[in-house]
Amino acid sequence: MPSLRRFRLEAPLRLESGFVLPQVEIAYRTWGRLSSAADNAVVVCHALTGSADVDDWWAPLFGPGRALDPERDFIVCANALGGCYGSTGPTSPGPDGLPWGGRFPAVTLRDQVLAQKQLVDALGIRRIRIVVGGSMGGLQALEWALLDPDRVETVAAIAASARHSAWALAWSEAQRQALAADPKYRDGHYDLADPP
């Protein structure tokens, strides 16, 4: 498995909300080699609870002769902003040097993709053969097609739709309430020495 790499955005990231994240780092992994034409990239967007370890959680799709083939493709998977796998998030230091915790701003799908686009630019990718993802990753794949249609050839959005139903929104709210009900939650300020 390739090691986790880190990319620091050159400038602060202005979120859709107007909040500005002063320093943003994206943790990511790559497999394969970018072609001389820089046109064999596959961007994989993970689900909410996933990570950049696409060769682990999508192992049946990963490998020679499979959908995600590192001998043919240059595969990129970035960890989500606000997640817990190395990209800037609640455990990262805020401007005051303390972990962001519950102060970490809400990050939209568009914010995620705008940060990923900066990574893709830095990697020198001119064309993306396909952006693929499931659930939250599928929603990001749709956003990629909207924000960068000239670079993205194909999108595979799995378990995702362009619009959430009231039922799906209610399930998401129930999940948020379950997290907030955890006594260790403390408004998002988990004790890092005593995690959930």
C-alpha atoms as a printed R data frame, in Angstrom:
    type eleno elety resid chain resno       x      y       z
1   ATOM     1    CA   MET     A     1   0.000  0.000   0.000
2   ATOM     2    CA   PRO     A     2   1.451  3.401  -0.905
3   ATOM     3    CA   SER     A     3   2.118  5.654   2.022
4   ATOM     4    CA   LEU     A     4  -0.230  8.443   2.955
5   ATOM     5    CA   ARG     A     5   0.968 11.704   1.435
6   ATOM     6    CA   ARG     A     6   0.034 15.255   2.346
7   ATOM     7    CA   PHE     A     7  -0.697 18.272   0.185
8   ATOM     8    CA   ARG     A     8  -0.946 21.735   1.696
9   ATOM     9    CA   LEU     A     9  -3.147 24.190  -0.179
10  ATOM    10    CA   GLU     A    10  -1.177 27.282  -1.155
11  ATOM    11    CA   ALA     A    11  -3.814 29.710   0.069
12  ATOM    12    CA   PRO     A    12  -6.563 29.698   2.698
13  ATOM    13    CA   LEU     A    13  -9.724 27.893   1.601
14  ATOM    14    CA   ARG     A    14 -12.895 29.989   1.506
15  ATOM    15    CA   LEU     A    15 -15.822 27.698   2.211
16  ATOM    16    CA   GLU     A    16 -19.283 28.102   0.716
17  ATOM    17    CA   SER     A    17 -20.412 29.442   4.095
18  ATOM    18    CA   GLY     A    18 -17.901 32.297   3.805
19  ATOM    19    CA   PHE     A    19 -15.736 30.853   6.596
20  ATOM    20    CA   VAL     A    20 -12.037 30.818   5.708
21  ATOM    21    CA   LEU     A    21  -9.868 27.879   6.762
22  ATOM    22    CA   PRO     A    22  -6.426 29.480   7.119
23  ATOM    23    CA   GLN     A    23  -4.390 26.310   6.547
24  ATOM    24    CA   VAL     A    24  -5.643 23.231   4.761
25  ATOM    25    CA   GLU     A    25  -3.825 19.965   4.333
26  ATOM    26    CA   ILE     A    26  -5.196 17.071   2.300
27  ATOM    27    CA   ALA     A    27  -4.030 13.543   3.088
28  ATOM    28    CA   TYR     A    28  -4.158 11.304   0.024
29  ATOM    29    CA   ARG     A    29  -2.829  8.194  -1.670
30  ATOM    30    CA   THR     A    30  -2.001  7.450  -5.294
31  ATOM    31    CA   TRP     A    31  -1.431  4.244  -7.228
32  ATOM    32    CA   GLY     A    32  -0.009  3.799 -10.726
33  ATOM    33    CA   ARG     A    33   1.683  6.417 -12.881
34  ATOM    34    CA   LEU     A    34   0.314  9.470 -14.610
35  ATOM    35    CA   SER     A    35   0.665  9.060 -18.386
36  ATOM    36    CA   SER     A    36   2.785 11.500 -20.390
37  ATOM    37    CA   ALA     A    37  -0.477 12.998 -21.696
38  ATOM    38    CA   ALA     A    38  -1.695 13.299 -18.070
39  ATOM    39    CA   ASP     A    39  -5.024 11.779 -19.118
40  ATOM    40    CA   ASN     A    40  -5.299  8.415 -17.344
41  ATOM    41    CA   ALA     A    41  -6.391  9.661 -13.915
42  ATOM    42    CA   VAL     A    42  -9.115  8.032 -11.859
43  ATOM    43    CA   VAL     A    43 -10.326 10.063  -8.885
44  ATOM    44    CA   VAL     A    44 -11.978  7.977  -6.175
45  ATOM    45    CA   CYS     A    45 -14.088  9.832  -3.595
46  ATOM    46    CA   HIS     A    46 -14.700  7.829  -0.429
47  ATOM    47    CA   ALA     A    47 -17.918  7.523   1.570
48  ATOM    48    CA   LEU     A    48 -18.426  9.417   4.837
49  ATOM    49    CA   THR     A    49 -16.767  6.786   7.023
50  ATOM    50    CA   GLY     A    50 -14.153  5.797   4.438
51  ATOM    51    CA   SER     A    51 -10.544  6.768   3.924
52  ATOM    52    CA   ALA     A    52  -7.974  7.016   1.132
53  ATOM    53    CA   ASP     A    53  -7.334  3.262   1.504
54  ATOM    54    CA   VAL     A    54  -9.357  2.443  -1.610
55  ATOM    55    CA   ASP     A    55  -7.271 -0.686  -2.257
56  ATOM    56    CA   ASP     A    56  -8.564 -1.994   1.077
57  ATOM    57    CA   TRP     A    57 -12.260 -1.069   1.098
58  ATOM    58    CA   TRP     A    58 -12.784 -1.634  -2.657
59  ATOM    59    CA   ALA     A    59 -10.327 -4.556  -2.911
60  ATOM    60    CA   PRO     A    60 -12.576 -6.589  -5.288
61  ATOM    61    CA   LEU     A    61 -12.461 -3.685  -7.775
62  ATOM    62    CA   PHE     A    62  -8.751 -2.963  -7.341
63  ATOM    63    CA   GLY     A    63  -5.860 -4.562  -9.231
64  ATOM    64    CA   PRO     A    64  -4.640 -5.637 -12.670
65  ATOM    65    CA   GLY     A    65  -7.490 -6.167 -15.117
66  ATOM    66    CA   ARG     A    66 -10.068 -4.753 -12.714
67  ATOM    67    CA   ALA     A    67 -12.056 -1.508 -12.702
68  ATOM    68    CA   LEU     A    68  -9.346  0.284 -10.692
69  ATOM    69    CA   ASP     A    69  -6.160 -0.923 -12.382
70  ATOM    70    CA   PRO     A    70  -2.906  0.730 -11.228
71  ATOM    71    CA   GLU     A    71  -1.115 -0.715 -14.272
72  ATOM    72    CA   ARG     A    72  -3.443  1.299 -16.537
73  ATOM    73    CA   ASP     A    73  -4.695  4.129 -14.326
74  ATOM    74    CA   PHE     A    74  -3.254  6.820 -12.112
75  ATOM    75    CA   ILE     A    75  -5.596  6.443  -9.137
76  ATOM    76    CA   VAL     A    76  -6.007  9.257  -6.608
77  ATOM    77    CA   CYS     A    77  -8.042  9.124  -3.409
78  ATOM    78    CA   ALA     A    78  -8.043 12.019  -0.930
79  ATOM    79    CA   ASN     A    79  -9.267 11.867   2.640
80  ATOM    80    CA   ALA     A    80 -12.234 14.132   3.302
81  ATOM    81    CA   LEU     A    81 -11.814 17.505   4.954
82  ATOM    82    CA   GLY     A    82 -13.293 17.345   8.435
83  ATOM    83    CA   GLY     A    83 -12.684 13.608   8.646
84  ATOM    84    CA   CYS     A    84 -10.374 11.710  10.943
85  ATOM    85    CA   TYR     A    85  -7.844 10.236   8.503
86  ATOM    86    CA   GLY     A    86  -5.283 13.007   8.116
87  ATOM    87    CA   SER     A    87  -6.872 15.861   6.181
88  ATOM    88    CA   THR     A    88  -7.576 19.087   8.054
89  ATOM    89    CA   GLY     A    89 -10.407 18.505  10.503
90  ATOM    90    CA   PRO     A    90 -11.546 18.847  14.120
91  ATOM    91    CA   THR     A    91  -8.348 17.348  15.571
92  ATOM    92    CA   SER     A    92  -6.131 19.733  13.555
93  ATOM    93    CA   PRO     A    93  -4.808 22.821  15.303
94  ATOM    94    CA   GLY     A    94  -6.913 25.927  14.795
95  ATOM    95    CA   PRO     A    95  -5.493 29.464  14.564
96  ATOM    96    CA   ASP     A    96  -5.087 29.511  18.374
97  ATOM    97    CA   GLY     A    97  -3.005 26.311  18.329
98  ATOM    98    CA   LEU     A    98  -5.746 24.267  20.031
99  ATOM    99    CA   PRO     A    99  -7.641 21.523  18.180
100 ATOM   100    CA   TRP     A   100 -10.613 22.882  16.235
101 ATOM   101    CA   GLY     A   101 -12.962 20.399  17.907
102 ATOM   102    CA   GLY     A   102 -16.579 21.539  17.659
103 ATOM   103    CA   ARG     A   103 -15.447 24.889  16.247
104 ATOM   104    CA   PHE     A   104 -14.492 23.218  12.965
105 ATOM   105    CA   PRO     A   105 -16.805 24.650  10.308
106 ATOM   106    CA   ALA     A   106 -19.335 22.668   8.330
107 ATOM   107    CA   VAL     A   107 -17.812 21.618   5.018
108 ATOM   108    CA   THR     A   108 -19.996 21.116   1.949
109 ATOM   109    CA   LEU     A   109 -19.537 18.697  -0.921
110 ATOM   110    CA   ARG     A   110 -18.501 21.638  -3.079
111 ATOM   111    CA   ASP     A   111 -15.870 22.642  -0.501
112 ATOM   112    CA   GLN     A   112 -14.517 19.073  -0.617
113 ATOM   113    CA   VAL     A   113 -14.287 19.064  -4.402
114 ATOM   114    CA   LEU     A   114 -12.735 22.543  -4.600
115 ATOM   115    CA   ALA     A   115  -9.966 21.344  -2.267
116 ATOM   116    CA   GLN     A   116  -9.562 18.099  -4.251
117 ATOM   117    CA   LYS     A   117  -9.316 20.102  -7.486
118 ATOM   118    CA   GLN     A   118  -6.298 21.930  -6.079
119 ATOM   119    CA   LEU     A   119  -4.672 18.566  -5.326
120 ATOM   120    CA   VAL     A   120  -5.454 17.278  -8.837
121 ATOM   121    CA   ASP     A   121  -3.977 20.472 -10.326
122 ATOM   122    CA   ALA     A   122  -0.813 20.068  -8.225
123 ATOM   123    CA   LEU     A   123  -0.462 16.458  -9.428
124 ATOM   124    CA   GLY     A   124  -0.475 17.728 -13.037
125 ATOM   125    CA   ILE     A   125  -3.634 15.894 -14.106
126 ATOM   126    CA   ARG     A   126  -5.133 17.308 -17.329
127 ATOM   127    CA   ARG     A   127  -7.952 14.798 -17.904
128 ATOM   128    CA   ILE     A   128  -9.810 12.597 -15.448
129 ATOM   129    CA   ARG     A   129 -10.939  9.366 -17.083
130 ATOM   130    CA   ILE     A   130 -13.527  8.807 -14.371
131 ATOM   131    CA   VAL     A   131 -14.530 10.165 -10.974
132 ATOM   132    CA   VAL     A   132 -16.118  7.397  -8.925
133 ATOM   133    CA   GLY     A   133 -17.531  7.265  -5.434
134 ATOM   134    CA   GLY     A   134 -20.205  5.747  -3.262
135 ATOM   135    CA   SER     A   135 -22.655  7.564  -1.001
136 ATOM   136    CA   MET     A   136 -20.962 10.841   0.036
137 ATOM   137    CA   GLY     A   137 -18.253  9.991  -2.505
138 ATOM   138    CA   GLY     A   138 -20.900  9.607  -5.204
139 ATOM   139    CA   LEU     A   139 -22.279 13.030  -4.345
140 ATOM   140    CA   GLN     A   140 -18.752 14.430  -4.703
141 ATOM   141    CA   ALA     A   141 -18.418 12.696  -8.088
142 ATOM   142    CA   LEU     A   142 -21.547 14.523  -9.264
143 ATOM   143    CA   GLU     A   143 -20.097 17.800  -7.976
144 ATOM   144    CA   TRP     A   144 -16.860 17.131  -9.893
145 ATOM   145    CA   ALA     A   145 -18.856 16.849 -13.130
146 ATOM   146    CA   LEU     A   146 -20.576 20.140 -12.376
147 ATOM   147    CA   LEU     A   147 -17.438 22.068 -11.390
148 ATOM   148    CA   ASP     A   148 -14.951 20.700 -13.939
149 ATOM   149    CA   PRO     A   149 -16.868 19.326 -16.953
150 ATOM   150    CA   ASP     A   150 -14.009 19.919 -19.389
151 ATOM   151    CA   ARG     A   151 -11.604 17.746 -17.386
152 ATOM   152    CA   VAL     A   152 -13.957 14.967 -16.206
153 ATOM   153    CA   GLU     A   153 -14.820 12.405 -18.891
154 ATOM   154    CA   THR     A   154 -17.109 10.097 -16.899
155 ATOM   155    CA   VAL     A   155 -18.771  9.941 -13.501
156 ATOM   156    CA   ALA     A   156 -19.850  6.841 -11.589
157 ATOM   157    CA   ALA     A   157 -22.019  7.954  -8.676
158 ATOM   158    CA   ILE     A   158 -22.942  4.903  -6.599
159 ATOM   159    CA   ALA     A   159 -25.703  5.076  -3.959
160 ATOM   160    CA   ALA     A   160 -26.051  8.797  -4.636
161 ATOM   161    CA   SER     A   161 -28.511 11.100  -6.320
162 ATOM   162    CA   ALA     A   162 -28.506 14.719  -7.362
163 ATOM   163    CA   ARG     A   163 -31.045 15.545  -4.665
164 ATOM   164    CA   HIS     A   164 -31.740 14.067  -1.219
165 ATOM   165    CA   SER     A   165 -35.248 12.982  -0.326
166 ATOM   166    CA   ALA     A   166 -36.904 14.026   2.922
167 ATOM   167    CA   TRP     A   167 -36.415 10.434   4.102
168 ATOM   168    CA   ALA     A   168 -32.627 10.585   3.485
169 ATOM   169    CA   LEU     A   169 -32.390 13.963   5.211
170 ATOM   170    CA   ALA     A   170 -34.237 12.554   8.226
171 ATOM   171    CA   TRP     A   171 -31.822  9.609   8.469
172 ATOM   172    CA   SER     A   172 -28.852 11.991   8.343
173 ATOM   173    CA   GLU     A   173 -30.365 14.072  11.135
174 ATOM   174    CA   ALA     A   174 -30.962 10.935  13.227
175 ATOM   175    CA   GLN     A   175 -27.294 10.006  12.764
176 ATOM   176    CA   ARG     A   176 -26.173 13.497  13.846
177 ATOM   177    CA   GLN     A   177 -28.386 13.299  16.939
178 ATOM   178    CA   ALA     A   178 -26.956  9.876  17.829
179 ATOM   179    CA   LEU     A   179 -23.428 11.317  17.733
180 ATOM   180    CA   ALA     A   180 -24.419 14.350  19.801
181 ATOM   181    CA   ALA     A   181 -26.041 12.062  22.416
182 ATOM   182    CA   ASP     A   182 -22.671 10.427  23.161
183 ATOM   183    CA   PRO     A   183 -21.552 11.711  26.607
184 ATOM   184    CA   LYS     A   184 -18.007 12.013  25.255
185 ATOM   185    CA   TYR     A   185 -19.146 14.311  22.431
186 ATOM   186    CA   ARG     A   186 -19.050 17.543  24.494
187 ATOM   187    CA   ASP     A   187 -20.207 19.727  21.576
188 ATOM   188    CA   GLY     A   188 -17.549 18.188  19.348
189 ATOM   189    CA   HIS     A   189 -14.677 18.700  21.781
190 ATOM   190    CA   TYR     A   190 -13.707 15.063  22.293
191 ATOM   191    CA   ASP     A   191 -10.926 14.367  24.757
192 ATOM   192    CA   LEU     A   192  -8.257 12.981  22.427
193 ATOM   193    CA   ALA     A   193  -6.889 10.877  25.294
194 ATOM   194    CA   ASP     A   194 -10.336  9.280  25.782
195 ATOM   195    CA   PRO     A   195 -11.964  9.004  22.340
196 ATOM   196    CA   PRO     A   196 -15.399  7.498  21.708
